[in-house]
Coordinates of C-alpha atoms and ligand atoms in Angstrom, one line a residue:
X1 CA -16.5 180.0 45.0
X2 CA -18.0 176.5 44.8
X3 CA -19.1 175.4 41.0
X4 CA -22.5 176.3 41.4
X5 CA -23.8 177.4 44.8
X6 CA -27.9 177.8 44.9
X7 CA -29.2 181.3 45.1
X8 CA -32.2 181.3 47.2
X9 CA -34.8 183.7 45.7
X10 CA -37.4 185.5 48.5
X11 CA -39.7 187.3 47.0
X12 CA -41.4 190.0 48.8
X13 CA -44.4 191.2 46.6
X14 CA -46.9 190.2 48.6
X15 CA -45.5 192.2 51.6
X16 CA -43.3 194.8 50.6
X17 CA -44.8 195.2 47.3
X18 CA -47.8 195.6 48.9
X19 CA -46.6 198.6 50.8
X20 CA -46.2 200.4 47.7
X21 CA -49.3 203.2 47.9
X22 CA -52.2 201.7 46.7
X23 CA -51.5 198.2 45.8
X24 CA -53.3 196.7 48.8
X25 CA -54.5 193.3 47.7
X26 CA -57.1 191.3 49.5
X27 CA -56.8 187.6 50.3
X28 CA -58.1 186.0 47.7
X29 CA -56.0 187.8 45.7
X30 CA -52.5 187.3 47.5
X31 CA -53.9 183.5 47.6
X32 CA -54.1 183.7 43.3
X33 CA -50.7 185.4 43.0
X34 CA -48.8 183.1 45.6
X35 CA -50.2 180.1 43.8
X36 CA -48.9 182.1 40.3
X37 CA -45.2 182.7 42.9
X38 CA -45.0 178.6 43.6
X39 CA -45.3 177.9 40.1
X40 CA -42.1 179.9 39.2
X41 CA -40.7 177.9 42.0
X42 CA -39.5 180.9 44.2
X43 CA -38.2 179.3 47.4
X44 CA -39.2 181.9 49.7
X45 CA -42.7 183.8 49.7
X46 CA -42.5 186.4 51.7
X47 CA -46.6 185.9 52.5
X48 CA -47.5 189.2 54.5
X49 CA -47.0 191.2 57.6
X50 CA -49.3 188.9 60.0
X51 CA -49.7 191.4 63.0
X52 CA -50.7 194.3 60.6
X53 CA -54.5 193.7 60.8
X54 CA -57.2 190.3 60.8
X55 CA -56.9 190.6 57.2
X56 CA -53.4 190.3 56.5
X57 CA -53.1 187.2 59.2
X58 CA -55.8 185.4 57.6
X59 CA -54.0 185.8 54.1
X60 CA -51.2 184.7 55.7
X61 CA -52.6 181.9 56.9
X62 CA -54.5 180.8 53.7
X63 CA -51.1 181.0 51.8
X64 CA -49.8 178.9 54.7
X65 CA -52.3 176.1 54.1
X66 CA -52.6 176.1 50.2
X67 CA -49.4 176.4 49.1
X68 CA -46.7 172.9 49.5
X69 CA -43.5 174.0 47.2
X70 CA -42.7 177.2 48.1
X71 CA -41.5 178.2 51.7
X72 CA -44.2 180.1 53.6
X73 CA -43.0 183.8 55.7
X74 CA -44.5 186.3 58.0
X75 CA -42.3 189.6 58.8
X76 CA -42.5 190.3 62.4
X77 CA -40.7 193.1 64.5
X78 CA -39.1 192.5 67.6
X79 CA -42.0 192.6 69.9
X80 CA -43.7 189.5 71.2
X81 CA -46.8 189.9 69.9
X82 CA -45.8 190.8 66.5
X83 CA -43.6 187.1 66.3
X84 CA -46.2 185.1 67.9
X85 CA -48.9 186.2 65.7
X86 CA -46.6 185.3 62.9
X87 CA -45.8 182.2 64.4
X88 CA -49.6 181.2 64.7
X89 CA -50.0 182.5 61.2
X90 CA -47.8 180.1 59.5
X91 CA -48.2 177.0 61.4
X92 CA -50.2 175.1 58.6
X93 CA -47.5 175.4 56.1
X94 CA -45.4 172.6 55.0
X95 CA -42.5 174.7 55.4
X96 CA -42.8 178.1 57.7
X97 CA -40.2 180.8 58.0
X98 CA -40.4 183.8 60.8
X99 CA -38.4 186.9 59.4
X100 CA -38.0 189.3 62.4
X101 CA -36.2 192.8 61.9
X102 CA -35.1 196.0 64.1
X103 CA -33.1 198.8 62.5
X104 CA -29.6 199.1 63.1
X105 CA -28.2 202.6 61.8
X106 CA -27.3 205.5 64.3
X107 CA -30.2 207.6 62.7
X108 CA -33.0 205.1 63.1
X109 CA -31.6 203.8 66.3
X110 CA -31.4 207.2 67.7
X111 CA -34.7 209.0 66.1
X112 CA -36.9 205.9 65.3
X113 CA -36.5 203.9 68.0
X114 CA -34.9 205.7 70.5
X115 CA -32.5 203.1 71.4
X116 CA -29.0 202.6 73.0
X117 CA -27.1 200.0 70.3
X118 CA -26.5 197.9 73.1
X119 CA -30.5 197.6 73.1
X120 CA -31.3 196.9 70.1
X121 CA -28.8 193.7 70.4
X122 CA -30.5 192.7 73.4
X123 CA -34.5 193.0 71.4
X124 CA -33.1 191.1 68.4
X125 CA -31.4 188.9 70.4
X126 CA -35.2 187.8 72.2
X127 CA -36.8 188.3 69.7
X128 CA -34.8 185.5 67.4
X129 CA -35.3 183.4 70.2
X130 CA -38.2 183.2 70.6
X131 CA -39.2 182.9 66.7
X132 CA -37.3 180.1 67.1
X133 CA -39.1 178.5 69.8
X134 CA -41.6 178.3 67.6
X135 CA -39.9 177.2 64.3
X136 CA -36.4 176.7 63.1
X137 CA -36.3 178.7 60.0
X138 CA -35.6 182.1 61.6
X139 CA -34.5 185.7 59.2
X140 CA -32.8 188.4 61.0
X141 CA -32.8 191.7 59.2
X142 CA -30.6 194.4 60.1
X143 CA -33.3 197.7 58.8
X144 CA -31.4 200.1 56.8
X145 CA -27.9 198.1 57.0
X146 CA -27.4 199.9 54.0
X147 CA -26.5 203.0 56.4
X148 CA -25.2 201.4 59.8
X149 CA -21.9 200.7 60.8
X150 CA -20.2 197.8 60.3
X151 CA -18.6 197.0 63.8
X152 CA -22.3 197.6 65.2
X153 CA -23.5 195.4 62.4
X154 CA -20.9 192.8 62.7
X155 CA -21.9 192.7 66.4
X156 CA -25.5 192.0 66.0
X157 CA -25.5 189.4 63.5
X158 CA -23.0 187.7 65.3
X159 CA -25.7 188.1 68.3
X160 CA -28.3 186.9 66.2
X161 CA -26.7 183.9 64.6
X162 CA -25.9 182.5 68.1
X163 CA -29.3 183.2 69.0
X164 CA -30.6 181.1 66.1
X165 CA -30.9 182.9 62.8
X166 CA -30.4 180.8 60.4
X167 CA -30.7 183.6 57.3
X168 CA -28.8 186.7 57.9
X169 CA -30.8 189.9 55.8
X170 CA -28.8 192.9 55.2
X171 CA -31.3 195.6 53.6
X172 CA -30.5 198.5 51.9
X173 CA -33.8 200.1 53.6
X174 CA -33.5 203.6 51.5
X175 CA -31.5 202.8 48.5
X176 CA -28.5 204.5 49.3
X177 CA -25.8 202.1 48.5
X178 CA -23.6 201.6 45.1
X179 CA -22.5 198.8 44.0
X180 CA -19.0 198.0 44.3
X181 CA -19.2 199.8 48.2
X182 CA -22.7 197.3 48.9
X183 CA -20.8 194.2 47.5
X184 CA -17.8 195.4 49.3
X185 CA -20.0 195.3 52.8
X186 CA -21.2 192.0 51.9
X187 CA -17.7 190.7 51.6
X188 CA -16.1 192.2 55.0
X189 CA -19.6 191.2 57.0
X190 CA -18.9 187.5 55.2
X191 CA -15.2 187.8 56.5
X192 CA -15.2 189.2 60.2
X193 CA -18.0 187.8 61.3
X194 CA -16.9 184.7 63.2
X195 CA -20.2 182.5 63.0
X196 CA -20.8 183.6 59.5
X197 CA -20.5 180.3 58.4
X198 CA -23.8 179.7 60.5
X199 CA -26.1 181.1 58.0
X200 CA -27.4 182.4 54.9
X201 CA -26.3 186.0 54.1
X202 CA -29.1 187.8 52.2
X203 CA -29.7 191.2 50.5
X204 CA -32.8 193.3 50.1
X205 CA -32.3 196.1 47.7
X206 CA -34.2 199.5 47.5
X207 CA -34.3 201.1 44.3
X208 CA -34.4 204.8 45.0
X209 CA -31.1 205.3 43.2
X210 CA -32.0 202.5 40.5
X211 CA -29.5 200.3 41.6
X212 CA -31.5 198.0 43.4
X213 CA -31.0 195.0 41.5
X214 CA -27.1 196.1 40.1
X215 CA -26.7 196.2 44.3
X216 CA -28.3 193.0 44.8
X217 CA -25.5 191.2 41.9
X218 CA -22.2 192.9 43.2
X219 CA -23.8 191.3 46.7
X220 CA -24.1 187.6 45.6
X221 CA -20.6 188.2 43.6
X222 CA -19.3 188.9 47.1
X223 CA -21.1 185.9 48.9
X224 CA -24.6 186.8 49.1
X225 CA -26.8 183.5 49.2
X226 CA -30.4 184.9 48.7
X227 CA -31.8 187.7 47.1
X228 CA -35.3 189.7 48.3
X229 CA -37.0 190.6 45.0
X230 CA -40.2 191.2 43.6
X231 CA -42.3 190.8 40.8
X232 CA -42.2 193.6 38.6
X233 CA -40.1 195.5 41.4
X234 CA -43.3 196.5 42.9
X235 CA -42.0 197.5 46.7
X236 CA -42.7 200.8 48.8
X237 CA -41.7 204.6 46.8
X238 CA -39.4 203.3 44.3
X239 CA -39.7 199.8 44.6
X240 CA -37.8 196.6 45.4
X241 CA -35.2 194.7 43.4
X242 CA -36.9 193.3 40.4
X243 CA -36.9 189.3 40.5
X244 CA -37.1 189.0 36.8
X245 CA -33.8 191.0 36.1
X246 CA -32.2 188.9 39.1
X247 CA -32.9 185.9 38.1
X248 CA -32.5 186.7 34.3
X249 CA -29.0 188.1 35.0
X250 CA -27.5 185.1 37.2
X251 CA -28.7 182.7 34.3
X252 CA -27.9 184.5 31.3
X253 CA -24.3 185.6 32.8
X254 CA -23.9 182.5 34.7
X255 CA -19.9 182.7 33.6
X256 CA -19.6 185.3 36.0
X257 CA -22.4 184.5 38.9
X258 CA -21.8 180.5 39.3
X259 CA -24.8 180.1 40.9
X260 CA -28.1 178.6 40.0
X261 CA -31.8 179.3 41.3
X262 CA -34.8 177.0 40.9
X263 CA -36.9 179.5 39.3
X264 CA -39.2 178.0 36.4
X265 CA -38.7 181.3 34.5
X266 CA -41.3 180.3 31.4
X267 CA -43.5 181.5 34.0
X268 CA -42.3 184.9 34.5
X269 CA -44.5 186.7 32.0
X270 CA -47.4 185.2 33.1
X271 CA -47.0 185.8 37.2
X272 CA -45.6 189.3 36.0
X273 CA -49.2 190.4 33.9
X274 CA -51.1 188.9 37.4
X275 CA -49.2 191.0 39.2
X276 CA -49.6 194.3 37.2
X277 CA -53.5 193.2 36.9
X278 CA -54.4 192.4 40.6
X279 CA -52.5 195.6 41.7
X280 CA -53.1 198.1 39.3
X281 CA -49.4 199.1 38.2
X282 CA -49.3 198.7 34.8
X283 CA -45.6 197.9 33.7
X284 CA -43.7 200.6 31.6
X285 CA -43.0 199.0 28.0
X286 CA -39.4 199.2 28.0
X287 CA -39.0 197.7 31.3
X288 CA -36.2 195.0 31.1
X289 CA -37.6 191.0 30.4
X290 CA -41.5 192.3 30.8
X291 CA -42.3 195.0 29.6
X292 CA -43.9 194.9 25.8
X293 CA -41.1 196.1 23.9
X294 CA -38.2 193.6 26.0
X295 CA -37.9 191.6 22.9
X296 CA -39.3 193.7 20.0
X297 CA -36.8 194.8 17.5
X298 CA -37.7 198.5 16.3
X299 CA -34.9 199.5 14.4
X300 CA -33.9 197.8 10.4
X301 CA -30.6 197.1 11.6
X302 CA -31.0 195.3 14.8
X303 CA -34.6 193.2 12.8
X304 CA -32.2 192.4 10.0
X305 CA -29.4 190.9 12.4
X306 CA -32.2 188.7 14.3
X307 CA -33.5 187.3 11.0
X308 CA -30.0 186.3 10.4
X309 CA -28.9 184.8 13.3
X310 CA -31.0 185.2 16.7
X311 CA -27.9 186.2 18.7
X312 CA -26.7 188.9 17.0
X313 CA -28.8 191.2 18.7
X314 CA -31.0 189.1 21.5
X315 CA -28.9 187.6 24.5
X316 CA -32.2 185.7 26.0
X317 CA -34.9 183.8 24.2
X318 CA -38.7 185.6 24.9
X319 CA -40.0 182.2 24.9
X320 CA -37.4 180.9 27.8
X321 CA -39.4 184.2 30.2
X322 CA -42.7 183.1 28.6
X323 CA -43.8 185.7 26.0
X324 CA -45.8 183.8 23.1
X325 CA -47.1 181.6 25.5
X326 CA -50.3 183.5 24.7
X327 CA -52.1 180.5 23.1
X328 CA -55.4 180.9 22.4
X329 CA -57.0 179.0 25.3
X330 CA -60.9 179.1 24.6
X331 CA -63.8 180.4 22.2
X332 CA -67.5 181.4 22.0
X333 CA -68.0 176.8 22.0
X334 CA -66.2 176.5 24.9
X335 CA -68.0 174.7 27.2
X336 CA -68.4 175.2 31.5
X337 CA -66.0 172.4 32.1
X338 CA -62.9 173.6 30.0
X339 CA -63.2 176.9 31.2
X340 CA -62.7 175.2 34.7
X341 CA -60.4 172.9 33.9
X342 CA -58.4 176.4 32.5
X343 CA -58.8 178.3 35.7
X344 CA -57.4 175.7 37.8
X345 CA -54.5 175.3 35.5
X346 CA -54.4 179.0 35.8
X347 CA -54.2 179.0 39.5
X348 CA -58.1 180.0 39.7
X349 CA -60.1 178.4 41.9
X350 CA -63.7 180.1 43.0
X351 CA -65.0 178.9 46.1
X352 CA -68.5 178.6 45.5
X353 CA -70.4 177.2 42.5
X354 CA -72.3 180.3 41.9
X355 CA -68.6 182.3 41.7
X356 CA -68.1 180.2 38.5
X357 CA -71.2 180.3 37.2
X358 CA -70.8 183.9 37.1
X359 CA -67.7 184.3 35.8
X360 CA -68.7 181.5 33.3
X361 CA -71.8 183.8 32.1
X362 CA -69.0 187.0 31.8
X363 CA -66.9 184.8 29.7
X364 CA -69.8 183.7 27.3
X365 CA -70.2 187.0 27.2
X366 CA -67.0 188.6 26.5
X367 CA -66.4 185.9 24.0
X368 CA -69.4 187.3 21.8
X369 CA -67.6 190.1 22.3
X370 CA -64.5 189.0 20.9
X371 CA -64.1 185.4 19.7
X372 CA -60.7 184.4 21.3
X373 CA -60.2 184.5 25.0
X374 CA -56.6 184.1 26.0
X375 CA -55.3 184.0 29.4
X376 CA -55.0 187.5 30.2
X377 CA -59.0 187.7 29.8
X378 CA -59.2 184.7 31.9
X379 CA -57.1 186.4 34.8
X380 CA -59.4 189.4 34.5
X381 CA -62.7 187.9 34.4
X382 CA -61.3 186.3 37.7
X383 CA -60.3 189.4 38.9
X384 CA -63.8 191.3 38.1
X385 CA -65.5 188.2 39.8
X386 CA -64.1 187.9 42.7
X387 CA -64.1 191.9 43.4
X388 CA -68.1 191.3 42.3
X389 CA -68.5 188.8 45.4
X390 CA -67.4 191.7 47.9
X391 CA -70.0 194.0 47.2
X392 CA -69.2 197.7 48.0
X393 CA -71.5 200.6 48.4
X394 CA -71.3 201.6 44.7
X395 CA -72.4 199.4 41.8
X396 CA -72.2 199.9 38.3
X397 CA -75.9 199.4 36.8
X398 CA -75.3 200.8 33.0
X399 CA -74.1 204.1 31.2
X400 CA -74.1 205.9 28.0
X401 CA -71.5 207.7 26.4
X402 CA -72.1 210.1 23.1
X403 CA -68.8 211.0 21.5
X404 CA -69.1 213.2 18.7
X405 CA -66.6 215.9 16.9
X406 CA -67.5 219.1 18.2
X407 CA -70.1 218.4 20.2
X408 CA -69.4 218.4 24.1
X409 CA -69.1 214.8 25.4
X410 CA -72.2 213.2 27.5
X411 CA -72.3 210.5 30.1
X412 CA -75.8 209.6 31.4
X413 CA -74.8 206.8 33.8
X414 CA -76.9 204.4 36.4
X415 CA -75.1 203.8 40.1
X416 CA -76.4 201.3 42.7
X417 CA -75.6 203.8 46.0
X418 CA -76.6 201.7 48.9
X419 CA -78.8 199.1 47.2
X420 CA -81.0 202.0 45.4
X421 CA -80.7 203.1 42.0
X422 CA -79.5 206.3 40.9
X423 CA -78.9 208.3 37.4
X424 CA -77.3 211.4 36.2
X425 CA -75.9 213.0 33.3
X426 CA -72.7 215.0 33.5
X427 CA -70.6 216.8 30.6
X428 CA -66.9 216.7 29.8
X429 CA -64.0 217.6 28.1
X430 CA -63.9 213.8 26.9
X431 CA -65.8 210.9 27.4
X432 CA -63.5 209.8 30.4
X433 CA -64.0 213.0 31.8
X434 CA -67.7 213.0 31.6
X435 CA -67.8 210.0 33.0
X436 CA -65.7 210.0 36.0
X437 CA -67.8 213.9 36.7
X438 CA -71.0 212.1 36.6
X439 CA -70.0 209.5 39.3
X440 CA -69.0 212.2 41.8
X441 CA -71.7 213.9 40.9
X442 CA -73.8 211.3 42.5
X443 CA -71.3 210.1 45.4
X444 CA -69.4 213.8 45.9
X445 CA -66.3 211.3 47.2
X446 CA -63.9 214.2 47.6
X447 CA -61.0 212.3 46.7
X448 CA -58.1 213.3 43.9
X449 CA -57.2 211.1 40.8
X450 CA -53.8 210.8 40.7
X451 CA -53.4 208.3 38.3
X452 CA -55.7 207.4 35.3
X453 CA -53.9 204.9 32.7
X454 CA -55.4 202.1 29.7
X455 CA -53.8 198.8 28.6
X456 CA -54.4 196.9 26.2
X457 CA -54.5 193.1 28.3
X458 CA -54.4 191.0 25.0
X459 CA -53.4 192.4 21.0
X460 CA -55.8 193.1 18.7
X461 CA -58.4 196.1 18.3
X462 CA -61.0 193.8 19.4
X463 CA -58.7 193.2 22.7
X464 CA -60.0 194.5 26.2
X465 CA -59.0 197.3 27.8
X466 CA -57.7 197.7 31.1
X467 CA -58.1 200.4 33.2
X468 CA -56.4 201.9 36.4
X469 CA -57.8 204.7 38.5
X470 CA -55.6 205.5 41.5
X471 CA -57.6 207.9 43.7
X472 CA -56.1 209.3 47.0
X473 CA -57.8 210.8 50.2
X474 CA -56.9 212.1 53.4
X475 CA -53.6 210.3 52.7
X476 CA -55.0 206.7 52.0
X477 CA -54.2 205.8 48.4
X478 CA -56.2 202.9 46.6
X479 CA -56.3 201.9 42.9
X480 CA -59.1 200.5 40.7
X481 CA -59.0 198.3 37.9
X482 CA -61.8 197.7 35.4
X483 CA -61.6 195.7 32.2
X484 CA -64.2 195.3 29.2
X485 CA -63.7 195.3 25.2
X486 CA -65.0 199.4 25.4
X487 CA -62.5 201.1 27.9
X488 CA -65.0 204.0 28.6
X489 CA -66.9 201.3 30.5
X490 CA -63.6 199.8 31.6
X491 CA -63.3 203.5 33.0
X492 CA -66.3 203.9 34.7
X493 CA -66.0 200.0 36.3
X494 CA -62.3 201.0 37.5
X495 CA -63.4 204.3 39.3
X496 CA -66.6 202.4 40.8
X497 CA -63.9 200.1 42.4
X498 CA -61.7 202.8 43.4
X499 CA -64.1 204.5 45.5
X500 CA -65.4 201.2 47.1
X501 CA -61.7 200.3 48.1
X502 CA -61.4 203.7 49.5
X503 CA -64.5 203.4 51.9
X504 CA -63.4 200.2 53.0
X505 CA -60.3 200.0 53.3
X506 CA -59.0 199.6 57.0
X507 CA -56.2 201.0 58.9
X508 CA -53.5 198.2 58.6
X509 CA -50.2 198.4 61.5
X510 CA -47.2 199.2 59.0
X511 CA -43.8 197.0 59.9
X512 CA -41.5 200.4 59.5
X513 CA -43.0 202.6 61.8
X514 CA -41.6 203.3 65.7
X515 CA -44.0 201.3 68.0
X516 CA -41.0 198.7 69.2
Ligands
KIV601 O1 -36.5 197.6 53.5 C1 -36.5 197.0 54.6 O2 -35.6 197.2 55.4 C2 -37.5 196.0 54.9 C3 -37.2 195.2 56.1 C4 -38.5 195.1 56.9 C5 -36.7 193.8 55.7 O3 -38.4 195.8 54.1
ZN602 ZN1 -38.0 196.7 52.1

């Protein structure tokens, strides 16, 4: 292996974390978190799924024109339509990338798309060509190469390399593979393939198992040149290979990887709390490099080591991933123009003047509230504006909680429904309760919570809360997210935007179902 070969990082949040259930984005928000995605330097972003709906092309398209360091990428299947559209979606970026995919493993081949192997070659085989008649940075994936033969496999990537694929993908689509056999697969595809040489061999990990990410290392020991990841590990049931552990692992055990990636990773905290804001999926406190307790030291023992010497007990820095970057950033005196200039270096950028006023007037506000304003309440101000400017059916006016000990909890509480004002009062087993019964007492949504979870975004008792309300309906799952300093109202706000998102969100195409 050479001294140090680079490891291309993909990362795929913004389209297959975005098939995780409920963690539909809109455009402004991909736009905010692929801005966050070229700051860490990733050199793939994996922008969307263009021929799932007008939404998801234009998104694409927006990434395509605003973003210059980062490699641009719309998935596409096989079908013309579906690569042309991706195609036409990329074609203002700097650098564009089609990534088109069919599956290749008897069961799919035989009960998803009802195909003859000999078939499928012939599809990818088009299908490559013509992504590259539009562009010369072709993917081919092989769909759930995790369970296909490796002759059949062997055969179509040979296929597709001569075709034009210049990245070769090999997915493990369910999460079925363990390491040593997954690295093993990697190594025997590297070495019979005779064109191998041609292209970039890739992996994209599930992590039904957990072992997306331990799959994803024993394939770059064995010759794997990119890794699909995303932030957080967000990705569809139990997510995708985390980039944060990948990228963390290669540097910190660099002895054993020899390979480098570009990733600025002081910025991994930061795109990581976006993330987990804009979709709603808080992130668990023991998860590894992110989550809240990655670097805290519980027990005497292990806090007495660090004191002593760092390295007993830590083997990365916090600071090198970007925890206690939170600096404060602005106060109550800050004036229109610093909180600006913040935003932009924050990645925020409103498009209309009255956007920023407003958010200007909710940080004046919050900062009465609560003196120091880090980042965190910058992102969600953002967040709260820019949900504001797409105005749903249901408005929060204002609400009233009383919280007593034994006394029943009330909520009297004040909804725009359709531009008119309505109000009701509703009892409950806690102010939460109360709340979220008064709301459907109005709007009688018919949908099930199945998911209702606080965070605090900054520290502090002063810090505001945010809130997640997942609600699900006749199978379509969407989650809110509220923040204010009292998380009642945080409550009521999240809810309000769960039941807007669930009225308007449109059927998108997904990329995994049989319509080849
Ligand atoms: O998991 C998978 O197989 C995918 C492909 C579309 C690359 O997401
Ligand atoms: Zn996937």
């Amino acid at each position: 292996m050479a001294a140090t070969d680079h490891l291309v990082i993909f990362d795929t949040t913004l389209r297959d974390g975005e098939q995780s259930p409920g963690a539909t984005m809109n455009k402004a928000e991909k736009l905010r978190i692929a801005k966050a995605l070229e700051k860490l330097k990733v050199d793939v972003i994996e922008a969307g799924f263009a021929i799932a709906s007008q939404g998801d092309f234009e998104a694409v398209k927006s990434i395509a024109e605003n973003i210059k360091d980062s490699t641009v990428c719309s998935l596409a299947r096989v079908l013309d339509a579906d690569v042309d559209r991706a195609a036409e979606a990329i074609r203002p970026a700097e650098r564009g990338r089609i990534h088109t995919f069919i599956a290749t493993s008897p069961i799919h081949m035989k009960h998803k798309l009802q195909m003859a192997p000999d078939e499928v070659i012939e599809q990818a085989v088009r299908a490559v060509k013509r992504a590259r008649s539009h562009v010369d940075d072709v993917e081919f994936s092989c769909e759930d190469a995790g369970r296909s033969e490796l002759d059949f496999l062997c055969r179509i990537i040979e296929a597709a390399i001569d075709a034009g694929a210049r990245t070769i993908n090999i997915p493990d689509t369910v999460g079925y593979a363990i390491p040593e056999q997954f690295g093993d697969t990697i190594a025997q595809l590297l070495n019979r393939i005779p064109n191998a040489d041609k292209a970039i061999f890739s992996v994209h990990c599930h992590n039904d198992l957990g072992l997306a990410v331990a799959n994803s290392l024993a394939a770059v020991t064995n010759g794997a040149r990119q890794v699909e990841c995303t932030i957080n590990g967000l990705g569809e049931r139990a997510g995708n290979a985390s980039l944060e552990e990948i990228v963390m692992a290669v540097r910190t055990r660099q002895d054993l990887f020899n390979v480098d990636t570009r990733i600025d990773t002081q910025h991994i905290v930061p795109a990581s709390r976006l993330v987990s804001t804009i979709t709603g999926f808080p992130v668990q406190p023991n998860k590894a490099i992110v989550g809240a307790n990655a670097f805290a030291h519980e027990s005497g023992i292990h806090q007495d080591g660090v004191l002593k010497h760092r390295e007993t007990y830590e083997i990365m820095r916090a600071q090198d991933v970007g925890w206690h970057t939170n600096s404060l950033v602005l106060g109550k005196h800050s004036g229109r123009n610093a909180f600006r200039t913040r935003l932009l270096e924050l990645g925020i950028q409103f498009d209309t003047e009255t956007e920023l006023n407003e958010a200007f007037t909710r940080f004046k506000a919050l900062a009465d509230l609560k003196h120091e304003i880090f980042d965190e309440d910058l992102q969600a101000i953002a967040s709260d504006t820019l949900h504001d400017e797409e105005p749903g059916r249901y408005g929060l006016v204002c609400m009233r909680v009383n919280s007593e000990t034994g006394v029943m909890p009330n909520a009297r509480i004040t909804l725009m429904i359709d531009g008119k004002e309505h109000t009701v009062e509703a009892e409950g087993s806690g102010p939460v309760d109360a709340t979220f019964k008064a709301i459907e007492s109005l709007v009688d949504s018919g949908c099930n919570l199945q998911l209702y979870s606080v965070n605090a975004i900054t520290s502090g008792t002063d810090a505001q809360g945010e809130v997640t309300v997942r609600l699900e309906r006749g199978g379509r799952i969407v989650n809110g997210v509220g923040s204010d300093t009292d998380v009642i109202i945080a409550s009521a706000k999240a809810y309000v935007e769960a039941l807007n998102l669930i009225n308007c969100s449109s059927l998108r195409r997904h990329p995994q179902v049989a319509d080849v």
